[in-house]
XYZ file of C-alpha atoms in Angstrom:
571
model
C -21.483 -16.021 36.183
C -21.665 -14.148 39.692
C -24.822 -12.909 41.091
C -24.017 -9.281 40.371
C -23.257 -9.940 36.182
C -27.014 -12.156 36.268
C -28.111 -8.797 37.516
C -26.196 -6.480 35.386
C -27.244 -8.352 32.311
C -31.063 -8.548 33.492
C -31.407 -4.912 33.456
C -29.604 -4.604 30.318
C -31.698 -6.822 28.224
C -34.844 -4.987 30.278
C -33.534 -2.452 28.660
C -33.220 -3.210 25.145
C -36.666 -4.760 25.452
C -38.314 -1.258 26.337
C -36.291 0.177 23.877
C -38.046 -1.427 21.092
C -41.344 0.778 22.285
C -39.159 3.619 22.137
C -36.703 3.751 19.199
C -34.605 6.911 20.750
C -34.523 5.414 23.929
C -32.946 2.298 22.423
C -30.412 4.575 20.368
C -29.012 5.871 23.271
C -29.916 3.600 26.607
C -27.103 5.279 30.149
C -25.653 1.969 31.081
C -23.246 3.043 33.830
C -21.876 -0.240 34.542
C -22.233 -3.974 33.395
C -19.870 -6.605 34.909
C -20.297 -9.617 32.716
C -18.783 -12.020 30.584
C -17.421 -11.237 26.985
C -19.539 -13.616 24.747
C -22.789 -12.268 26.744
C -21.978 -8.933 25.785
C -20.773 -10.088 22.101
C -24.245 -11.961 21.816
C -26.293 -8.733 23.229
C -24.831 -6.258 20.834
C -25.564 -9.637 17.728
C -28.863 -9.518 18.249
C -29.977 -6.164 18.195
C -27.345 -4.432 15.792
C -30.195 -4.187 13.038
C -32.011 -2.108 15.502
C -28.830 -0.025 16.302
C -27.578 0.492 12.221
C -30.863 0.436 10.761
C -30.354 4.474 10.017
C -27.578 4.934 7.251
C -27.422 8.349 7.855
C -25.787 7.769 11.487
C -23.197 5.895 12.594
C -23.280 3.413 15.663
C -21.265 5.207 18.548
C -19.329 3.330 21.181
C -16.751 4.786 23.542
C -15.425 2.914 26.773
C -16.113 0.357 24.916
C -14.148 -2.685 26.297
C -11.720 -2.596 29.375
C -9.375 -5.365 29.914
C -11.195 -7.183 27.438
C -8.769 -10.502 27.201
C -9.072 -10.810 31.711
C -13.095 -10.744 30.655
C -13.048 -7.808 33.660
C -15.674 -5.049 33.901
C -17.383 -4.400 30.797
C -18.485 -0.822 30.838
C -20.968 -0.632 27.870
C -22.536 2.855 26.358
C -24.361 3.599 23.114
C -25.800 6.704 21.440
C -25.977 7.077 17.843
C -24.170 10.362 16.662
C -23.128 11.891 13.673
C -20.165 10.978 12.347
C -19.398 14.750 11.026
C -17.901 15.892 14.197
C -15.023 13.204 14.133
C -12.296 14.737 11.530
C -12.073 17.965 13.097
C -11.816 16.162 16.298
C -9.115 13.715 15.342
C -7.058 16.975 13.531
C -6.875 18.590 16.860
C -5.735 16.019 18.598
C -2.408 14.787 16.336
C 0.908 14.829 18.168
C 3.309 17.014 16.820
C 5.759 14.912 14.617
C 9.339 15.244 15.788
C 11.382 13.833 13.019
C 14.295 12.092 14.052
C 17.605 12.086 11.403
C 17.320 8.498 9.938
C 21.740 8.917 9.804
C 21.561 9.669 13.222
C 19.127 6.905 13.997
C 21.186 4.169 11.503
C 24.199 5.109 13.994
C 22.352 4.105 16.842
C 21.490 0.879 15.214
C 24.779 0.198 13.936
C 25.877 0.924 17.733
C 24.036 -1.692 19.408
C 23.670 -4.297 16.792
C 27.034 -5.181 15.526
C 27.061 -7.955 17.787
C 23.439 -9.028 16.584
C 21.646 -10.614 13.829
C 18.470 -9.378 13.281
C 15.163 -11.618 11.966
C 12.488 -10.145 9.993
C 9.207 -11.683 8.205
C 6.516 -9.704 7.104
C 2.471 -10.003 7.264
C 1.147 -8.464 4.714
C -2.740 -7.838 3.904
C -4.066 -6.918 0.230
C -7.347 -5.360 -0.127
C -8.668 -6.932 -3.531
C -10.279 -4.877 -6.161
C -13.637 -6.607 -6.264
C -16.598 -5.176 -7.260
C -18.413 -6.424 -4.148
C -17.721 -7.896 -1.181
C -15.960 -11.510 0.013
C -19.479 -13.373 0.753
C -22.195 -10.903 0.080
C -22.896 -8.547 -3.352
C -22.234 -4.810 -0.662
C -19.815 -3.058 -3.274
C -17.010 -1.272 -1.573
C -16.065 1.936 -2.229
C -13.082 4.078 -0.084
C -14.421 7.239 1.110
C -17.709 6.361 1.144
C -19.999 7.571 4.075
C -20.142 5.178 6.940
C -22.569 2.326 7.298
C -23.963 3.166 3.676
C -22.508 -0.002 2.331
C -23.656 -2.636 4.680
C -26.166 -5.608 4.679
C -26.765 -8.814 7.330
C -24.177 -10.808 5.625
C -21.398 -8.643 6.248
C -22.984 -6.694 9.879
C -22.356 -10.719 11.280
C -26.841 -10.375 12.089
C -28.073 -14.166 12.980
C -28.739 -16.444 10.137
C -27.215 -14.852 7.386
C -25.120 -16.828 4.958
C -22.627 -15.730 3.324
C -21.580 -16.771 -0.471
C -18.191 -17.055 -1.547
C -17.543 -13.942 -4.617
C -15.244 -16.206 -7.331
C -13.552 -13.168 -8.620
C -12.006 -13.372 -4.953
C -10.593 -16.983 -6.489
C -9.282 -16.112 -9.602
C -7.122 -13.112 -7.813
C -6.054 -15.136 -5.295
C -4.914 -17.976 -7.785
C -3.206 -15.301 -10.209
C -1.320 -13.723 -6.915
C -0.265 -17.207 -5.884
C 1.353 -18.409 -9.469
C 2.646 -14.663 -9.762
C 4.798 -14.970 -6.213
C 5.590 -19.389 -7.811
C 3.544 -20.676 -4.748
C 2.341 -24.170 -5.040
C -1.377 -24.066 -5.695
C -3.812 -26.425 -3.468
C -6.625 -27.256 -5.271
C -8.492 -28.404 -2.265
C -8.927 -25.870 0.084
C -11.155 -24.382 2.827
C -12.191 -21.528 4.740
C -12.146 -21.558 8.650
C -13.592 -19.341 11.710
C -10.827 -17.709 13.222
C -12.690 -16.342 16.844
C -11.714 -13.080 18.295
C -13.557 -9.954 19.574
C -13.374 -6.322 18.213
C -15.741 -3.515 18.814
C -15.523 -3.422 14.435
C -15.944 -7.480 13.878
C -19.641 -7.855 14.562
C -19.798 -11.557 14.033
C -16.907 -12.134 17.028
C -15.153 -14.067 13.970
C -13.310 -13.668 11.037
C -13.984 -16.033 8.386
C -10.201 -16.993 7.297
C -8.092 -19.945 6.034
C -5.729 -22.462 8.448
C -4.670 -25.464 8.000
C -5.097 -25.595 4.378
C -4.322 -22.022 2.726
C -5.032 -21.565 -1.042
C -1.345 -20.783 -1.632
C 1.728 -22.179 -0.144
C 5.898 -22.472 -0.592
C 6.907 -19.416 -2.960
C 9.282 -16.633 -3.096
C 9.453 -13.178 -4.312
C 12.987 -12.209 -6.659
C 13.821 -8.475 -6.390
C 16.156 -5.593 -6.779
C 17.793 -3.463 -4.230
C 17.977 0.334 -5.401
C 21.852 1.098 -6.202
C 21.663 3.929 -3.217
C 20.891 1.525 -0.649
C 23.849 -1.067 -1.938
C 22.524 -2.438 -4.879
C 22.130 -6.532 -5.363
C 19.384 -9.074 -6.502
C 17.348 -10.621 -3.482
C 15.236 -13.753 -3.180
C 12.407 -13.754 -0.182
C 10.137 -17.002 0.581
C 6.588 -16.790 0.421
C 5.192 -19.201 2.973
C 1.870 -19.218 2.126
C -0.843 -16.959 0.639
C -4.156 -17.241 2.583
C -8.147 -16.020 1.716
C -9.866 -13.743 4.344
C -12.426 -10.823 5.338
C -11.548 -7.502 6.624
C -12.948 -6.638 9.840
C -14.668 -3.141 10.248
C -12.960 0.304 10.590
C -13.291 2.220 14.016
C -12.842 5.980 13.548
C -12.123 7.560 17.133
C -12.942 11.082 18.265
C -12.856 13.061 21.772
C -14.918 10.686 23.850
C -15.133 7.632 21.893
C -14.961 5.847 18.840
C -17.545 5.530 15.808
C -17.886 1.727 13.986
C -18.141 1.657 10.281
C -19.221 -1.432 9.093
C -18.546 -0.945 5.023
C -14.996 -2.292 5.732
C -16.506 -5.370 6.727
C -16.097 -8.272 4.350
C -14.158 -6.847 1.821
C -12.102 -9.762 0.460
C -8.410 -9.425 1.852
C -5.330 -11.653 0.867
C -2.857 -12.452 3.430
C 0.895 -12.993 2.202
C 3.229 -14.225 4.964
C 6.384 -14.253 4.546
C 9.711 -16.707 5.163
C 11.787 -15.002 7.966
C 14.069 -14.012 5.398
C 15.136 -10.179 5.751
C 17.901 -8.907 7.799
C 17.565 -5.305 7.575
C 14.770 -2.480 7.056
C 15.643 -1.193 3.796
C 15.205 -5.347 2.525
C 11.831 -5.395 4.207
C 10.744 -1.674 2.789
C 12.055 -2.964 -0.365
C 10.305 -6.700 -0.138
C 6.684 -4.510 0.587
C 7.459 -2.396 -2.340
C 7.628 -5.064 -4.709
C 4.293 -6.938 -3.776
C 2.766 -4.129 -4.142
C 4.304 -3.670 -7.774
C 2.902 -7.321 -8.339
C -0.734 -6.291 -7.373
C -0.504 -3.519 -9.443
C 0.749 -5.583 -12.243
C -1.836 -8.052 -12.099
C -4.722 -5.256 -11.319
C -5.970 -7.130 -7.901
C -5.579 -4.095 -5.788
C -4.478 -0.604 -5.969
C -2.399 -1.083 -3.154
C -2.734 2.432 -1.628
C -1.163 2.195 1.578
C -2.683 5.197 2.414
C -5.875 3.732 2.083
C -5.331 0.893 3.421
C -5.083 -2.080 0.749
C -1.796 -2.606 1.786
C -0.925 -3.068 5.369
C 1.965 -4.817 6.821
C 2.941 -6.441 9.912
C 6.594 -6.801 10.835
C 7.696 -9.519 13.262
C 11.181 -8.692 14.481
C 13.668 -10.440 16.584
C 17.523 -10.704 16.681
C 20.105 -13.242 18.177
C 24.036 -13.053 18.704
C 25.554 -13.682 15.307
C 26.296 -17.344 15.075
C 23.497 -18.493 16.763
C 21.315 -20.663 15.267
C 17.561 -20.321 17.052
C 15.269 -17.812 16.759
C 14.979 -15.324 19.677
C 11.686 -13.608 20.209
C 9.981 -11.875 18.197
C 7.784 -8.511 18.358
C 5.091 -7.638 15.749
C 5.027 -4.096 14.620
C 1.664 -2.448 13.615
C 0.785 0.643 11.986
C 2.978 1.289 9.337
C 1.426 3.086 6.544
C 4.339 4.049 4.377
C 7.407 1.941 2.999
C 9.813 4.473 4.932
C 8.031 4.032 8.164
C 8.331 0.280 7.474
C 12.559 1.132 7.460
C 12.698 2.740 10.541
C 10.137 1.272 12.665
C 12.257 -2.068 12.162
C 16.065 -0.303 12.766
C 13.949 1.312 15.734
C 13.643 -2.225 17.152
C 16.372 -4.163 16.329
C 17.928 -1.124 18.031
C 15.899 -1.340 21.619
C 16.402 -5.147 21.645
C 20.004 -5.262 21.122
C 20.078 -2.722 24.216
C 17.877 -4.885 26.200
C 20.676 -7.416 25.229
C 23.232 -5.944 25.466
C 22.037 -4.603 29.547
C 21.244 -8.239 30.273
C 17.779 -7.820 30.241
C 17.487 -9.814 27.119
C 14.622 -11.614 29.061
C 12.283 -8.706 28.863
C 11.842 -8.715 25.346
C 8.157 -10.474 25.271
C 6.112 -11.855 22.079
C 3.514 -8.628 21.853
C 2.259 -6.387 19.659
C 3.406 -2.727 19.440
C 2.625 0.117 17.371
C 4.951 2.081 15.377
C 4.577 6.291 16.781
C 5.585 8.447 14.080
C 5.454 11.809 15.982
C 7.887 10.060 18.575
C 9.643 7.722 15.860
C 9.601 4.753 18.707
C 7.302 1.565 18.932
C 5.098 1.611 22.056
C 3.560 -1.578 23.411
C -0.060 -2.180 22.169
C -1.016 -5.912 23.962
C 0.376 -9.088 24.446
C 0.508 -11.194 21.341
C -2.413 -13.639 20.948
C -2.018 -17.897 20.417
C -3.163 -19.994 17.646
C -5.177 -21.432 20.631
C -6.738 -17.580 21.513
C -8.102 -17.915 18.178
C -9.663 -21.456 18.281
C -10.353 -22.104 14.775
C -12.540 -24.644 13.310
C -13.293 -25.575 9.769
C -16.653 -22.806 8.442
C -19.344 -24.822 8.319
C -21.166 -21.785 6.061
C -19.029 -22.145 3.176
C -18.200 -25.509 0.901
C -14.262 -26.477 -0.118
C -12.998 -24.480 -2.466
C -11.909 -27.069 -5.352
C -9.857 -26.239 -8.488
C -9.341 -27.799 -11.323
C -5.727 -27.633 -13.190
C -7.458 -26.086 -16.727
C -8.823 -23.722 -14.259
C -5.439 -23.147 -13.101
C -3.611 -22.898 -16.381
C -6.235 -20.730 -17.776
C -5.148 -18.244 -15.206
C -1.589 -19.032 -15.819
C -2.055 -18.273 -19.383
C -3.949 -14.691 -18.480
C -0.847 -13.221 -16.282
C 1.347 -9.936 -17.760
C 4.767 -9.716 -17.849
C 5.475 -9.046 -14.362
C 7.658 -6.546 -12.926
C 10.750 -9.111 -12.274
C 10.408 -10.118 -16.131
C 10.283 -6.839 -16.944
C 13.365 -5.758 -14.868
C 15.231 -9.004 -16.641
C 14.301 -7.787 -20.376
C 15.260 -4.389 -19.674
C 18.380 -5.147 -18.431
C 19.331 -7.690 -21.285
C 18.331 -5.032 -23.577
C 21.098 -2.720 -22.334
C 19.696 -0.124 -19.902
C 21.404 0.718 -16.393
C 19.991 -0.550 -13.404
C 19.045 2.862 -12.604
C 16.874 3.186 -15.458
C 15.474 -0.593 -15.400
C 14.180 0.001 -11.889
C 12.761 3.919 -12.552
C 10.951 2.389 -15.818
C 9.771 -1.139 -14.017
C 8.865 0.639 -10.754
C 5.408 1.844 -12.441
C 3.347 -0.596 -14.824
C 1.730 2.176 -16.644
C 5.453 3.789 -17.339
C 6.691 0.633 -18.315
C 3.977 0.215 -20.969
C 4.298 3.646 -22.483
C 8.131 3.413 -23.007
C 7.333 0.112 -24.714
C 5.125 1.702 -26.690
C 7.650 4.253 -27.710
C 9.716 1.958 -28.452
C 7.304 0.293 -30.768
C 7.257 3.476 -32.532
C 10.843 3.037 -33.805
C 12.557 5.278 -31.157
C 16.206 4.802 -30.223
C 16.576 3.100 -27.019
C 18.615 4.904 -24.472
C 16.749 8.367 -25.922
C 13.274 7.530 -25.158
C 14.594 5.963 -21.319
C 16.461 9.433 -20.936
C 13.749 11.519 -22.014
C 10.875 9.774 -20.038
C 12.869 9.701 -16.833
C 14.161 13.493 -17.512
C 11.866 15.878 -18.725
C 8.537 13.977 -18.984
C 8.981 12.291 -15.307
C 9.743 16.214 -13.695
C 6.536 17.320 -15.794
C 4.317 15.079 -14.294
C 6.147 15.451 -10.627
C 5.638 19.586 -11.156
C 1.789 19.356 -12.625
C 0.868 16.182 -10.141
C -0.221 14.459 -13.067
C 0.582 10.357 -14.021
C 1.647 9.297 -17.517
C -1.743 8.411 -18.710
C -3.133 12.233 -18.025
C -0.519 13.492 -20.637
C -0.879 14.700 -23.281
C 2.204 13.117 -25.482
C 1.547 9.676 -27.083
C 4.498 7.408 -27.598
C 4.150 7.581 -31.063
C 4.783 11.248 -30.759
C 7.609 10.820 -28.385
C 8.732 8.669 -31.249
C 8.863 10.870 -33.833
C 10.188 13.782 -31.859
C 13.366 11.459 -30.998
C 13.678 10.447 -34.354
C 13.591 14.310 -35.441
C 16.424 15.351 -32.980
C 17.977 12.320 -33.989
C 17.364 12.983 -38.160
C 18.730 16.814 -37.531
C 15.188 17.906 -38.482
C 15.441 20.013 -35.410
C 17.860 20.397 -32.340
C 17.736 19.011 -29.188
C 17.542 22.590 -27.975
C 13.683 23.139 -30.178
C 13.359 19.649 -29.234
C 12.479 20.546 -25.808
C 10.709 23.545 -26.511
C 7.867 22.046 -27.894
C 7.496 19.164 -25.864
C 6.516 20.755 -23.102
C 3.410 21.803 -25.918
C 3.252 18.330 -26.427
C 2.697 17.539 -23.118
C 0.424 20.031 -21.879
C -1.854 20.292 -25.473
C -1.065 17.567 -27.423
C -0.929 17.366 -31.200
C 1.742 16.127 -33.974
C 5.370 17.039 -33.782
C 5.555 17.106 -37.762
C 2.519 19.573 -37.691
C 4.062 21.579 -34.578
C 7.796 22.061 -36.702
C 5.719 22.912 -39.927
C 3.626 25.650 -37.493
C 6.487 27.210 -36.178
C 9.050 26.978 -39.147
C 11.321 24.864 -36.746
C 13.030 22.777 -39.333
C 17.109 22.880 -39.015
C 18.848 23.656 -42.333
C 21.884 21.594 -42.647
C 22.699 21.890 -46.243
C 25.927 24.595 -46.338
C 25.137 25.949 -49.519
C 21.845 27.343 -47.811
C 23.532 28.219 -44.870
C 26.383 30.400 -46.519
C 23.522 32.070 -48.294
C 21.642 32.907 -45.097
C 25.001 34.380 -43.630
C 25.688 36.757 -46.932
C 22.592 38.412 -46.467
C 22.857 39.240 -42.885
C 26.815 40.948 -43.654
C 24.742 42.379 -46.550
C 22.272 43.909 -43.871
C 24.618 44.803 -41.654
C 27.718 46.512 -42.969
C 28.670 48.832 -39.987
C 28.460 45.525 -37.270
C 30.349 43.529 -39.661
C 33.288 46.587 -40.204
C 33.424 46.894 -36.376
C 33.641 43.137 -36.319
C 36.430 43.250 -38.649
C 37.735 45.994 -36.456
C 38.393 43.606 -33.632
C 35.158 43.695 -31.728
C 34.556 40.054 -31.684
C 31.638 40.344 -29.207
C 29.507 40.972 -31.993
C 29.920 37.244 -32.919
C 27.098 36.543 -30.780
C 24.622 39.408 -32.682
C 25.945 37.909 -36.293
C 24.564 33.969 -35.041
C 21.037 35.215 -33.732
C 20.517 36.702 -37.125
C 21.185 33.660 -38.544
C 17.611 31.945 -38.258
């Protein structure tokens, strides 16, 4: 270390040693400059975060945090705590307009520059699991919460802390890995993985390498019939255990750290390099996160952030057999941004190509700009040697045993590729397997109604017609109904019996739906029961001629208009 950083980090620690007389003081210590090395820093800010967090009610404030952090340049290091109130409005002011491009116009630009090219695509993908508490400590996690209120030395990284390995994080992981036909290992470990973020206060992540939990499996699935229709099959190359980091939330003239992120269990599912287009990656995300819904291991809100995928992208000239190089796409927070963030860049690197400059095209990471609809580079890509694991010495092997195993086995659903099969042996459309299997709670009501006796192809038509707008119009899901599928049931089999038309059919489910109750009592209620017996009927028309002689004269007259006013009398 040069003379100046010995200095630099003297008067820093002098610092944070007076600041223990004075606790503002330490909250909020004018460090103007501090050129030294990155794992001095890392090991300051280690041992005195309990001083800097210990109030819940504030959050720990860092801006200029790190500059050229990998080139371990100037450091410039500032702290005050703040309150974290003052950060939404901030962040609302400061969102770029979103200029939305045409996604025909941009398919014709990728069609333009890429019929020449093959493109590559494998996907990262990171489920948040739906544990209680945390990976290695008992913090519960709960989105929304307010920051730093869920927190504890396990999971702020503070010096001897040990962290215990939650076995509901096991049992997901196993069920995810049979669920997606990986091969199981039932001796596996965990690993460091070393990197620095302002948000990962231990400077590691503890992860899985050389051994993941999960490994070889594939993922079957169905392409909607608007974009081409078709069955596809995607490898799985392995399914790995790890922590999430922390969450920084940025504002004006810095950025906040909120630590309740940290340590909530995450899966890792990487992919085989198997998808050649957008729509097959969009579509490949969709259906994991059908299968985590399925087995009730995550929500899977992408908007929340239990579902986050990384694209790696790279094309080659058709016919070519290696690899070329490929860019990792970040920030994609919706299936549709995952679609056009990847036709984005097989588009700019098949103009690179095609301008000779094929050689520019650099393993990095960029970030996907919705307001701009364009990736921008975000840094180089790290190594497996940047990260230098090593086995975690905190944490035993993780062994299974094969009744453990098959125990899980035994506990799994029908998941939605079984479903999608069943439906479609029973006779429904591809359209309506994939609208019914798309939602697991769907799924299990039109079972249900099923169950109750109903006819097929009327209970599909009348959950994806009328009941499906209903919920899209009141924002409500299929459980928050009020219909049960043993009413649904019964009102089929009504309009099906000639109890009632179609036409009164739909009049009173939209009572059904909104208050509930019987569709035998609701008929009785309303004298809705359809007379087909033509004895009865002939009597009902006599009496209304009877009651009307003049309309029925003028009828007879020629004034067949009044063939409408004869039928509404008829009730």
């Amino acid at each position: 270390m040069s003379v100046s950083s010995k200095s630099s980090s003297k008067l820093l620690k002098k610092s944070a040693s007076e600041s223990l007389l004075s606790r503002e003081e330490a909250l909020s210590p004018q460090i103007s400059s501090w050129s030294t090395s990155l794992f001095e820093c890392q090991s300051f800010i280690l041992s005195h975060f309990s001083l800097l967090c210990s109030d819940k009610e504030r959050v720990f404030h860092v801006y200029d945090f790190i500059s050229e952090v990998k080139n371990h340049r100037n450091v410039a290091l500032y702290c005050s705590m703040k309150s974290s109130q003052t950060q939404t409005a901030t962040q609302e002011k400061q969102q770029p307009p979103k200029v939305k491009v045409p996604q025909h116009a941009l398919k014709r630009t990728v069609d333009k520059f890429t019929r020449d090219y093959e493109a590559i695509i494998g996907i990262e993908t990171h489920i948040q699991l739906s544990t209680l508490t945390k990976a290695f400590c008992s913090c519960p996690y709960n989105y929304g919460s307010q920051p730093n209120t869920s927190i504890c030395p396990i999971c702020m990284g503070l010096p001897g802390a040990l962290p215990v390995l939650n076995s509901k994080v096991i049992e997901f992981v196993v069920k995810l890995g049979l669920a997606h036909n990986c091969k199981l290992s039932l001796n596996s470990k965990f690993d460091r993985k070393q990197y620095f973020y302002p948000d990962l206060p231990k400077g590691y992540q503890i992860s899985q390498f050389d051994i993941p939990i999960a490994t070889g499996g594939y993922i079957d699935l169905d392409i909607p019939l608007e974009f081409g229709g078709g069955h596809r099959k995607f490898g799985i190359t392995r399914v790995h255990m790890e922590e999430d980091a922390g969450k920084l939330l940025h504002s004006g003239n810095g950025a906040q750290v909120d630590l309740n992120r940290a340590g909530v269990p995450l899966l890792e599912i990487v992919s085989e390099p198997d998808m050649r287009t957008g729509i097959e990656a969009a579509e490949y995300a969709a259906e994991l996160q059908r299968v985590v819904r399925y087995l009730g291991i995550s929500n899977g809100n992408m908007q929340e952030g239990s579902l986050r995928c990384d694209v790696n992208v790279s094309i080659r000239p058709i016919g070519q057999p290696e690899f070329g190089t490929k860019v990792e796409i970040k920030n994609l927070n919706s299936f549709s941004s995952i679609n056009r963030a990847i036709d984005f860049e097989i588009s700019r690197q098949a103009q690179l190509h095609s301008q000779g400059q094929g050689d520019h095209i650099v393993q990095e990471t960029r970030l996907w700009e919705e307001g701009a609809q364009k990736t921008i580079m975000m840094r180089k890509k790290e190594g497996l040697s940047d990260y230098r694991y090593f086995p975690e010495p905190d944490l035993p092997e993780v062994i299974l045993t094969q009744e453990y195993v098959d125990s899980v086995h035994n506990s799994l659903p029908e998941l939605p590729e079984m479903k999608r099969r069943r439906y479609e042996n029973m006779g429904l459309s591809m359209q309506d397997v994939l609208f019914l299997a798309n939602d697991m709670n769907v799924a299990e009501y039109f079972d249900a109604t099923l169950s109750s006796g109903a006819d097929l192809k009327l209970a599909a038509n009348w959950i994806m017609g009328d009941i499906a707008a209903y919920m899209k119009n009141e924002k409500l899901s299929i459980n928050e109904i009020k219909l049960t599928p043993k009413e649904l049931g019964e009102l089929i089999a009504s309009i099906k019996g000639g109890t009632i038309s179609g036409k009164i059919g739909k009049e009173i489910l939209f009572e059904l739906l909104a208050k509930g109750g019987t569709v035998k009592g609701l008929i009785e209620e309303k004298d809705l029961v359809q007379i087909n017996d033509p004895v009865e009927i002939g009597k009902m028309i006599d009496k209304v001629i009877s009651e009307n002689p003049k309309q029925f004269e003028q009828y007879r007259g020629g004034k067949t208009k009044l063939q409408g006013f004869f039928a509404g009398q008829v009730r």
